[in-house]
Amino acid sequence: RAEAESARKCRELSGDAASSEHRRLNGALYGLAFTMGGSIRGFVSNVWRRGLDDAADMGLALCEVIYVATKVSPVVEVSASCEEKQRYEVKATVTARLISTMHYWLKHREINCAPYAMDEQCCQRTLKTIKDFLALCERQDCHWRTQVMATSAMLALRCSLMSSPASTAMLHTSLSKSVWLHLAKWLVRCCEMKASPALHSLGVHGFLLLFKRPAPLDDSDLLATGVLGHQFLMTLLD
């Protein structure tokens, strides 16, 4: 998260200061991605074993860095100064490495998908982190690549939560219901025509998981999202 903040500040710099920070930032982000993506054996696996809330927090931190690296810039008039400033963005190779690290994080969820030792507090913290993932996806300048990574993370975390006996006590709390209802509404947006094909696939996959184990959502909740409506079904067919 510290490097994500540094990336934000780098966009505001100019001249030699920006050039120096640009080199430092790209080196730091690449090193961070390389370390978390397998350089330290067992690092990510241990985070998953430590608890689902810790793993969720790590995934969110990775997505925040990807968000900063890929965030959509506002449309501005092209000028020489704009072209010069554009060189101070995060390099494409570094962004690709960060996304690869997020894939590595998801892969180790599958390896360590045995039921987690979770208590009620762990479930609450994980649900709050999923809420933060949703807020990240809904930012206007959030790039579709970040949305794909964040949506994949949320679906993985839901599967892990639903496979834990401890989470059954949390199913019908107001926090749980609001988070999963929010996720369902986001999945509807993923299936819209203007979304990227990758989000289309994740949206459909997410609803398959949701219909398989809809709790704590009921029919009235799903109707409120529009997912059972004629228009949404026609969108899927198109």
XYZ file of N, CA and C in Angstrom:
714
model
N 0.827 -1.205 0.000
C 0.000 0.000 0.000
C 0.860 1.253 0.000
N 2.039 1.169 0.613
C 2.931 2.320 0.609
C 3.382 2.638 -0.812
N 3.668 1.591 -1.602
C 4.085 1.811 -2.982
C 2.921 2.282 -3.846
N 1.697 1.877 -3.502
C 0.532 2.375 -4.226
C 0.397 3.882 -4.029
N 0.648 4.341 -2.807
C 0.612 5.772 -2.528
C 1.742 6.494 -3.246
N 2.908 5.849 -3.327
C 4.031 6.445 -4.055
C 3.715 6.601 -5.530
N 3.001 5.617 -6.093
C 2.619 5.694 -7.508
C 1.666 6.855 -7.751
N 0.777 7.096 -6.809
C -0.139 8.240 -6.949
C 0.640 9.556 -6.945
N 1.608 9.668 -6.034
C 2.386 10.899 -5.927
C 3.281 11.109 -7.135
N 3.747 10.000 -7.729
C 4.648 10.094 -8.885
C 3.971 10.803 -10.046
N 2.660 10.658 -10.164
C 1.919 11.297 -11.243
C 1.905 12.814 -11.106
N 2.123 13.297 -9.879
C 2.057 14.737 -9.623
C 3.410 15.416 -9.772
N 4.485 14.625 -9.922
C 5.825 15.189 -10.021
C 6.152 15.540 -11.470
N 7.219 16.298 -11.645
C 7.680 16.651 -12.988
C 9.188 16.830 -12.957
N 9.788 16.848 -14.139
C 11.220 17.087 -14.240
C 12.066 15.953 -13.695
N 13.243 16.307 -13.143
C 14.191 15.315 -12.639
C 13.619 14.525 -11.463
N 12.835 15.186 -10.631
C 12.245 14.502 -9.474
C 11.324 13.377 -9.929
N 10.521 13.644 -10.961
C 9.616 12.622 -11.481
C 10.393 11.481 -12.121
N 11.436 11.817 -12.870
C 12.234 10.790 -13.537
C 12.894 9.862 -12.532
N 13.443 10.440 -11.474
C 14.094 9.648 -10.431
C 13.092 8.770 -9.692
N 11.945 9.352 -9.343
C 10.914 8.584 -8.638
C 10.321 7.511 -9.535
N 10.233 7.804 -10.830
C 9.725 6.832 -11.792
C 10.590 5.581 -11.824
N 11.902 5.760 -11.864
C 12.817 4.610 -11.876
C 12.746 3.849 -10.565
N 12.720 4.576 -9.446
C 12.658 3.921 -8.134
C 11.358 3.145 -7.965
N 10.248 3.780 -8.375
C 8.936 3.174 -8.198
C 8.800 1.896 -9.016
N 9.199 1.931 -10.285
C 9.081 0.737 -11.115
C 9.962 -0.392 -10.606
N 11.159 -0.038 -10.131
C 12.036 -1.059 -9.549
C 11.444 -1.658 -8.292
N 10.859 -0.808 -7.435
C 10.274 -1.288 -6.177
C 9.053 -2.169 -6.438
N 8.195 -1.750 -7.361
C 7.000 -2.529 -7.667
C 7.361 -3.874 -8.310
N 8.358 -3.865 -9.194
C 8.769 -5.122 -9.821
C 9.369 -6.058 -8.764
N 10.183 -5.499 -7.873
C 10.756 -6.314 -6.809
C 9.699 -6.871 -5.876
N 8.695 -6.046 -5.558
C 7.592 -6.493 -4.705
C 6.831 -7.632 -5.367
N 6.515 -7.464 -6.654
C 5.784 -8.505 -7.375
C 6.606 -9.786 -7.476
N 7.914 -9.644 -7.726
C 8.790 -10.812 -7.845
C 8.872 -11.557 -6.514
N 8.960 -10.811 -5.407
C 9.056 -11.432 -4.080
C 7.773 -12.172 -3.716
N 6.637 -11.523 -3.930
C 5.359 -12.126 -3.567
C 4.936 -13.205 -4.544
N 5.488 -13.157 -5.757
C 5.078 -14.100 -6.790
C 5.892 -15.367 -6.858
N 6.569 -15.725 -5.781
C 7.259 -17.009 -5.740
C 8.727 -16.966 -5.403
N 9.306 -15.753 -5.308
C 10.728 -15.673 -4.983
C 11.006 -16.226 -3.587
N 10.137 -15.906 -2.625
C 10.250 -16.458 -1.272
C 9.311 -17.656 -1.193
N 9.861 -18.817 -1.151
C 9.077 -20.051 -1.203
C 8.119 -20.139 -0.006
N 6.856 -20.363 -0.302
C 5.863 -20.562 0.752
C 5.282 -19.285 1.329
N 5.713 -18.123 0.837
C 5.257 -16.856 1.418
C 3.743 -16.696 1.274
N 3.229 -16.820 0.053
C 1.799 -16.643 -0.186
C 0.993 -17.771 0.446
N 1.511 -19.001 0.374
C 0.816 -20.135 0.981
C 0.629 -19.933 2.475
N 1.651 -19.420 3.131
C 1.562 -19.191 4.570
C 0.537 -18.121 4.916
N 0.398 -17.127 4.034
C -0.620 -16.093 4.271
C -2.005 -16.709 4.230
N -2.255 -17.585 3.249
C -3.551 -18.262 3.178
C -3.773 -19.148 4.404
N -2.739 -19.851 4.850
C -2.886 -20.738 6.010
C -3.105 -19.954 7.299
N -2.556 -18.741 7.351
C -2.677 -17.935 8.566
C -4.123 -17.521 8.826
N -4.889 -17.371 7.774
C -6.286 -17.006 7.941
C -6.843 -16.360 6.690
N -8.134 -16.551 6.467
C -8.754 -16.007 5.272
C -8.759 -14.482 5.280
N -8.875 -13.895 6.465
C -8.876 -12.428 6.542
C -7.530 -11.844 6.140
N -6.435 -12.501 6.542
C -5.097 -12.040 6.137
C -4.890 -12.202 4.633
N -5.350 -13.342 4.092
C -5.216 -13.580 2.651
C -6.033 -12.553 1.865
N -7.237 -12.229 2.357
C -8.080 -11.238 1.690
C -7.423 -9.866 1.711
N -6.815 -9.531 2.834
C -6.145 -8.230 2.952
C -4.968 -8.131 1.988
N -4.239 -9.225 1.823
C -3.117 -9.249 0.893
C -3.610 -9.095 -0.548
N -4.700 -9.794 -0.883
C -5.260 -9.683 -2.222
C -5.740 -8.275 -2.529
N -6.347 -7.630 -1.537
C -6.811 -6.256 -1.723
C -5.636 -5.311 -1.940
N -4.566 -5.502 -1.173
C -3.382 -4.653 -1.338
C -2.796 -4.794 -2.741
N -2.746 -6.019 -3.255
C -2.256 -6.242 -4.617
C -3.146 -5.545 -5.646
N -4.464 -5.648 -5.456
C -5.390 -5.013 -6.397
C -5.285 -3.496 -6.348
N -5.012 -2.950 -5.169
C -4.859 -1.497 -5.061
C -3.633 -1.020 -5.845
N -2.559 -1.814 -5.807
C -1.364 -1.460 -6.577
C -1.658 -1.558 -8.072
N -2.376 -2.625 -8.481
C -2.740 -2.779 -9.896
C -3.653 -1.643 -10.325
N -4.541 -1.225 -9.437
C -5.443 -0.113 -9.746
C -4.657 1.162 -10.047
N -3.686 1.465 -9.192
C -2.882 2.673 -9.388
C -2.061 2.565 -10.673
N -1.560 1.355 -10.947
C -0.716 1.167 -12.133
C -1.501 1.245 -13.439
N -2.811 0.938 -13.382
C -3.601 0.875 -14.619
C -4.736 1.887 -14.659
N -4.859 2.733 -13.645
C -6.019 3.618 -13.547
C -6.189 4.455 -14.812
N -7.441 4.654 -15.171
C -7.779 5.379 -16.386
C -7.587 6.871 -16.146
N -6.747 7.502 -16.958
C -6.508 8.937 -16.823
C -7.638 9.712 -17.485
N -8.000 10.869 -16.937
C -9.033 11.684 -17.573
C -8.575 12.188 -18.932
N -9.520 12.410 -19.815
C -9.192 12.892 -21.163
C -8.756 14.355 -21.066
N -7.543 14.622 -21.549
C -7.012 15.982 -21.518
C -6.499 16.339 -22.900
N -6.314 17.615 -23.140
C -5.777 18.064 -24.421
C -4.317 17.639 -24.526
N -3.960 17.025 -25.638
C -2.608 16.521 -25.826
C -1.651 17.691 -26.041
N -0.531 17.660 -25.319
C 0.482 18.695 -25.468
C 1.835 18.067 -25.213
N 2.894 18.833 -25.451
C 4.249 18.308 -25.228
C 4.445 17.943 -23.775
N 3.915 18.743 -22.859
C 4.080 18.461 -21.434
C 3.350 17.187 -21.051
N 2.175 16.942 -21.671
C 1.425 15.724 -21.388
C 2.208 14.500 -21.846
N 2.814 14.612 -23.039
C 3.584 13.482 -23.560
C 4.781 13.188 -22.679
N 5.400 14.240 -22.137
C 6.551 14.035 -21.262
C 6.119 13.379 -19.964
N 4.968 13.827 -19.438
C 4.498 13.272 -18.183
C 4.084 11.819 -18.324
N 3.627 11.456 -19.530
C 3.167 10.099 -19.752
C 4.284 9.079 -19.537
N 5.533 9.494 -19.717
C 6.650 8.570 -19.555
C 6.861 8.196 -18.093
N 6.226 8.909 -17.176
C 6.434 8.662 -15.763
C 5.380 7.728 -15.172
N 4.627 7.047 -16.037
C 3.675 6.066 -15.569
C 4.388 4.745 -15.271
N 3.640 3.824 -14.600
C 4.182 2.500 -14.317
C 4.357 1.748 -15.631
N 5.499 1.099 -15.814
C 5.797 0.395 -17.059
C 4.852 -0.777 -17.260
N 4.600 -1.085 -18.536
C 3.690 -2.181 -18.873
C 4.219 -3.516 -18.362
N 5.535 -3.699 -18.408
C 6.121 -4.964 -17.931
C 5.917 -5.126 -16.424
N 5.972 -4.006 -15.699
C 5.761 -4.054 -14.245
C 4.299 -4.372 -13.946
N 3.388 -3.746 -14.694
C 1.962 -4.017 -14.519
C 1.650 -5.481 -14.797
N 2.246 -6.030 -15.848
C 2.036 -7.439 -16.184
C 2.541 -8.342 -15.072
N 3.663 -7.954 -14.460
C 4.208 -8.752 -13.356
C 3.293 -8.695 -12.137
N 2.689 -7.544 -11.875
C 1.760 -7.404 -10.753
C 0.514 -8.265 -10.963
N 0.006 -8.272 -12.200
C -1.156 -9.097 -12.506
C -0.809 -10.581 -12.375
N 0.397 -10.950 -12.801
C 0.855 -12.333 -12.654
C 0.926 -12.719 -11.179
N 1.338 -11.783 -10.336
C 1.395 -12.050 -8.896
C 0.007 -12.272 -8.327
N -0.978 -11.522 -8.838
C -2.356 -11.725 -8.399
C -2.861 -13.100 -8.802
N -2.479 -13.560 -9.995
C -2.810 -14.932 -10.424
C -2.181 -15.942 -9.465
N -0.956 -15.675 -9.046
C -0.246 -16.553 -8.112
C -0.996 -16.621 -6.783
N -1.506 -15.471 -6.330
C -2.294 -15.424 -5.092
C -3.553 -16.288 -5.225
N -4.242 -16.182 -6.360
C -5.450 -16.971 -6.594
C -5.133 -18.463 -6.674
N -4.028 -18.793 -7.304
C -3.626 -20.191 -7.450
C -3.418 -20.849 -6.089
N -2.849 -20.112 -5.155
C -2.585 -20.699 -3.847
C -3.829 -20.785 -2.985
N -4.886 -20.096 -3.353
C -6.166 -20.331 -2.698
C -6.656 -21.728 -3.051
N -6.474 -22.160 -4.315
C -6.895 -23.483 -4.749
C -6.068 -24.573 -4.077
N -4.770 -24.302 -3.896
C -3.898 -25.294 -3.257
C -4.283 -25.478 -1.799
N -4.630 -24.363 -1.146
C -4.936 -24.409 0.285
C -6.435 -24.225 0.533
N -7.264 -24.956 -0.258
C -8.701 -24.719 -0.186
C -9.389 -25.582 0.866
N -8.621 -26.271 1.722
C -9.231 -26.999 2.827
C -9.928 -26.001 3.748
N -10.992 -26.432 4.479
C -11.704 -25.508 5.358
C -10.756 -24.774 6.306
N -10.917 -23.480 6.386
C -10.027 -22.658 7.191
C -10.502 -22.615 8.641
N -9.541 -22.469 9.535
C -9.876 -22.298 10.950
C -10.302 -20.845 11.144
N -11.619 -20.608 11.084
C -12.119 -19.243 11.141
C -13.066 -19.085 12.318
N -13.029 -17.920 12.903
C -14.022 -17.568 13.905
C -14.893 -16.449 13.347
N -15.811 -15.959 14.157
C -16.743 -14.935 13.687
C -16.031 -13.644 13.308
N -14.998 -13.281 14.067
C -14.261 -12.052 13.765
C -13.532 -12.157 12.431
N -12.971 -13.328 12.153
C -12.282 -13.544 10.878
C -13.258 -13.402 9.711
N -14.456 -13.962 9.866
C -15.474 -13.848 8.823
C -15.873 -12.392 8.608
N -16.051 -11.659 9.695
C -16.436 -10.251 9.591
C -15.369 -9.437 8.870
N -14.106 -9.674 9.227
C -13.012 -8.934 8.583
C -12.931 -9.266 7.099
N -13.160 -10.537 6.760
C -13.126 -10.941 5.348
C -14.257 -10.288 4.572
N -15.446 -10.239 5.157
C -16.589 -9.606 4.506
C -16.342 -8.109 4.292
N -15.736 -7.467 5.270
C -15.431 -6.036 5.136
C -14.397 -5.800 4.033
N -13.459 -6.737 3.899
C -12.465 -6.618 2.827
C -13.125 -6.793 1.463
N -14.076 -7.723 1.354
C -14.810 -7.897 0.103
C -15.581 -6.615 -0.235
N -16.104 -5.958 0.781
C -16.783 -4.675 0.580
C -15.814 -3.639 0.009
N -14.558 -3.674 0.476
C -13.536 -2.763 -0.055
C -13.188 -3.108 -1.506
N -13.175 -4.401 -1.827
C -12.961 -4.823 -3.219
C -14.044 -4.225 -4.125
N -15.290 -4.290 -3.674
C -16.405 -3.769 -4.463
C -16.284 -2.261 -4.659
N -15.891 -1.565 -3.598
C -15.704 -0.116 -3.710
C -14.606 0.216 -4.716
N -13.551 -0.601 -4.734
C -12.462 -0.403 -5.690
C -12.954 -0.583 -7.123
N -13.739 -1.631 -7.360
C -14.243 -1.914 -8.706
C -15.141 -0.797 -9.226
N -15.839 -0.122 -8.340
C -16.837 0.872 -8.751
C -16.259 2.275 -8.908
N -14.962 2.434 -8.684
C -14.354 3.737 -8.932
C -14.392 4.034 -10.426
N -14.670 5.273 -10.764
C -14.827 5.650 -12.172
C -13.551 5.462 -12.983
N -12.389 5.601 -12.346
C -11.129 5.470 -13.072
C -10.504 4.085 -12.925
N -11.303 3.117 -12.474
C -10.786 1.749 -12.303
C -10.759 1.050 -13.658
N -9.591 0.594 -14.066
C -9.410 -0.082 -15.353
C -10.040 -1.475 -15.305
N -10.472 -1.967 -16.467
C -11.130 -3.273 -16.486
C -10.207 -4.397 -16.030
N -8.885 -4.232 -16.210
C -7.967 -5.278 -15.742
C -8.001 -5.388 -14.216
N -8.060 -4.252 -13.548
C -8.182 -4.263 -12.089
C -9.512 -4.866 -11.676
N -10.572 -4.536 -12.390
C -11.887 -5.089 -12.072
C -11.905 -6.609 -12.233
N -11.212 -7.115 -13.242
C -11.143 -8.563 -13.456
C -10.431 -9.243 -12.282
N -9.300 -8.685 -11.877
C -8.547 -9.262 -10.767
C -9.341 -9.195 -9.463
N -9.981 -8.057 -9.196
C -10.744 -7.885 -7.962
C -11.971 -8.799 -7.936
N -12.649 -8.932 -9.071
C -13.830 -9.804 -9.139
C -13.433 -11.261 -8.945
N -12.328 -11.670 -9.547
C -11.826 -13.033 -9.355
C -11.517 -13.283 -7.883
N -10.922 -12.289 -7.229
C -10.589 -12.420 -5.814
C -11.849 -12.556 -4.968
N -12.873 -11.755 -5.261
C -14.112 -11.818 -4.481
C -14.797 -13.171 -4.620
N -14.815 -13.724 -5.826
C -15.444 -15.030 -6.033
C -14.660 -16.123 -5.304
N -13.330 -16.016 -5.323
C -12.503 -16.995 -4.608
C -12.746 -16.914 -3.106
N -12.844 -15.697 -2.579
C -13.086 -15.517 -1.144
C -14.477 -16.006 -0.753
N -15.465 -15.794 -1.618
C -16.812 -16.297 -1.311
C -16.808 -17.819 -1.236
N -16.135 -18.472 -2.193
C -16.051 -19.935 -2.161
C -15.394 -20.421 -0.875
N -14.345 -19.728 -0.444
C -13.655 -20.118 0.785
C -14.539 -19.899 2.004
N -15.264 -18.794 2.026
C -16.164 -18.520 3.151
C -17.289 -19.546 3.227
N -17.866 -19.866 2.082
C -18.998 -20.783 2.068
C -18.598 -22.216 2.396
N -17.313 -22.534 2.264
C -16.851 -23.895 2.568
C -16.453 -24.054 4.026
N -16.539 -22.975 4.798
C -16.136 -23.041 6.201
C -17.356 -23.170 7.111
N -17.345 -24.141 8.035
C -18.462 -24.279 8.973
C -18.682 -23.024 9.821
N -17.608 -22.312 10.109
C -17.731 -21.126 10.952
C -18.534 -20.028 10.274
N -18.548 -20.034 8.946
C -19.239 -18.960 8.234
C -20.754 -19.121 8.251
N -21.259 -20.328 8.571
C -22.705 -20.529 8.582
C -23.389 -19.655 9.620
N -22.691 -19.371 10.710
C -23.263 -18.498 11.736
C -23.351 -17.057 11.285
N -22.553 -16.719 10.255
C -22.510 -15.349 9.760
C -23.433 -15.120 8.568
N -24.072 -16.179 8.076
C -24.805 -16.081 6.823
C -25.932 -15.053 6.858
N -26.638 -14.997 7.956
C -27.850 -14.179 7.993
C -27.673 -12.891 8.789
N -26.450 -12.455 8.962
C -26.226 -11.154 9.581
C -26.451 -10.061 8.538
N -26.680 -8.844 9.016
C -26.923 -7.727 8.096
C -25.697 -7.440 7.238
N -24.494 -7.595 7.821
C -23.267 -7.363 7.061
C -23.136 -8.361 5.925
N -23.356 -9.640 6.224
C -23.225 -10.686 5.214
C -24.211 -10.468 4.075
N -25.452 -10.183 4.423
C -26.474 -10.017 3.384
C -26.193 -8.797 2.513
N -25.760 -7.696 3.125
C -25.486 -6.481 2.350
C -24.301 -6.674 1.409
N -23.270 -7.399 1.864
C -22.086 -7.634 1.031
C -22.436 -8.511 -0.170
N -23.162 -9.607 0.065
C -23.475 -10.517 -1.041
C -24.498 -9.909 -1.999
N -25.387 -9.070 -1.480
C -26.316 -8.372 -2.361
C -25.569 -7.368 -3.242
N -24.599 -6.689 -2.641
C -23.755 -5.748 -3.378
C -22.961 -6.490 -4.458
N -22.447 -7.671 -4.109
C -21.702 -8.469 -5.087
C -22.603 -8.883 -6.251
N -23.843 -9.291 -5.943
C -24.776 -9.688 -7.001
C -25.046 -8.521 -7.957
N -25.200 -7.329 -7.409
C -25.420 -6.150 -8.255
C -24.196 -5.854 -9.122
N -23.006 -6.095 -8.553
C -21.792 -5.879 -9.336
C -21.689 -6.909 -10.461
N -22.082 -8.153 -10.201
C -22.040 -9.185 -11.224
C -22.990 -8.855 -12.371
N -24.120 -8.212 -12.054
C -25.028 -7.751 -13.099
C -24.317 -6.747 -14.000
N -23.567 -5.827 -13.396
C -22.804 -4.845 -14.172
C -21.726 -5.517 -15.021
N -21.149 -6.591 -14.499
C -20.127 -7.324 -15.262
C -20.699 -7.915 -16.548
N -21.998 -8.203 -16.547
C -22.626 -8.826 -17.711
C -23.156 -7.815 -18.722
N -23.027 -6.536 -18.439
C -23.501 -5.513 -19.371
C -22.674 -5.525 -20.655
N -23.263 -5.080 -21.738
C -22.605 -5.122 -23.044
C -21.314 -4.304 -23.063
N -21.285 -3.190 -22.336
C -20.118 -2.315 -22.370
C -18.940 -2.869 -21.576
N -19.166 -3.897 -20.764
C -18.075 -4.492 -19.982
C -17.174 -5.327 -20.889
N -15.973 -5.611 -20.401
C -15.023 -6.394 -21.193
C -15.444 -7.868 -21.239
N -15.017 -8.628 -22.255
C -15.360 -10.056 -22.333
C -14.933 -10.840 -21.093
N -13.801 -10.470 -20.504
C -13.339 -11.173 -19.299
C -14.326 -10.970 -18.154
N -14.868 -9.754 -18.030
C -15.871 -9.498 -16.991
C -17.176 -10.224 -17.296
N -17.519 -10.345 -18.578
C -18.712 -11.119 -18.954
C -18.598 -12.552 -18.419
N -17.451 -13.169 -18.653
C -17.234 -14.554 -18.215
C -17.300 -14.667 -16.694
N -16.671 -13.731 -16.010
C -16.686 -13.761 -14.549
C -18.092 -13.519 -14.006
N -18.849 -12.629 -14.666
C -20.217 -12.370 -14.228
C -21.080 -13.613 -14.306
N -21.001 -14.327 -15.426
C -21.782 -15.564 -15.600
C -21.323 -16.618 -14.604
N -20.009 -16.777 -14.461
C -19.475 -17.757 -13.509
C -19.900 -17.413 -12.080
N -19.873 -16.126 -11.751
C -20.274 -15.697 -10.411
C -21.723 -16.026 -10.115
N -22.599 -15.847 -11.099
C -24.009 -16.165 -10.885
C -24.244 -17.666 -10.777
N -23.457 -18.452 -11.488
C -23.558 -19.908 -11.340
C -23.218 -20.313 -9.905
N -22.175 -19.712 -9.349
C -21.819 -19.990 -7.958
C -22.903 -19.490 -7.008
N -23.456 -18.325 -7.311
C -24.465 -17.723 -6.444
C -25.757 -18.537 -6.453
N -26.170 -19.031 -7.617
C -27.394 -19.829 -7.712
C -27.212 -21.201 -7.056
N -25.982 -21.691 -7.072
C -25.717 -22.992 -6.459
C -25.868 -22.917 -4.946
N -25.378 -21.815 -4.354
C -25.498 -21.606 -2.904
C -25.890 -20.149 -2.670
N -27.177 -19.845 -2.817
C -27.605 -18.444 -2.765
C -27.620 -17.816 -1.377
N -27.648 -18.619 -0.321
C -27.733 -18.067 1.036
C -26.623 -17.037 1.250
N -26.940 -15.929 1.909
C -28.190 -15.576 2.605
C -29.207 -14.858 1.735
N -29.000 -14.794 0.423
C -29.942 -14.105 -0.453
C -31.130 -15.013 -0.764
N -32.311 -14.420 -0.826
C -33.504 -15.177 -1.196
C -34.031 -14.672 -2.547
N -35.172 -15.199 -2.956
C -35.720 -14.845 -4.267
C -36.002 -13.358 -4.396
N -36.492 -12.754 -3.324
C -36.807 -11.320 -3.380
C -35.539 -10.482 -3.566
N -34.434 -10.919 -2.951
C -33.162 -10.209 -3.111
C -32.668 -10.306 -4.550
N -32.757 -11.498 -5.122
C -32.311 -11.692 -6.506
C -33.200 -10.936 -7.488
N -34.492 -10.866 -7.186
C -35.396 -10.088 -8.027
C -35.036 -8.607 -7.989
N -34.628 -8.132 -6.818
C -34.275 -6.718 -6.657
C -33.050 -6.351 -7.491
N -32.152 -7.302 -7.709
C -30.962 -7.032 -8.512
C -31.274 -7.039 -10.009
N -32.405 -7.621 -10.377
C -32.775 -7.708 -11.791
C -32.247 -8.942 -12.482
N -31.570 -9.803 -11.741
C -30.932 -10.953 -12.373
C -31.953 -11.981 -12.865
N -33.162 -11.974 -12.287
C -34.193 -12.920 -12.710
C -35.152 -12.299 -13.721
N -34.863 -11.089 -14.136
C -35.746 -10.400 -15.064
C -35.495 -10.764 -16.509
N -36.474 -10.476 -17.344
C -36.400 -10.791 -18.779
C -35.262 -10.030 -19.456
N -35.083 -8.758 -19.083
C -34.060 -7.925 -19.733
C -32.658 -8.465 -19.494
N -32.410 -8.938 -18.265
C -31.079 -9.477 -17.971
C -30.825 -10.757 -18.759
N -31.828 -11.613 -18.853
C -31.673 -12.855 -19.619
C -31.410 -12.557 -21.093
N -32.074 -11.541 -21.638
C -31.859 -11.152 -23.025
C -30.425 -10.611 -23.214
N -29.926 -9.929 -22.166
C -28.544 -9.427 -22.223
C -27.565 -10.588 -22.323
N -27.810 -11.636 -21.567
C -26.936 -12.813 -21.616
C -26.987 -13.477 -22.994
N -28.161 -13.543 -23.568
C -28.309 -14.173 -24.885
C -27.633 -13.353 -25.980
N -27.643 -12.037 -25.820
C -27.004 -11.189 -26.821
C -25.491 -11.331 -26.757
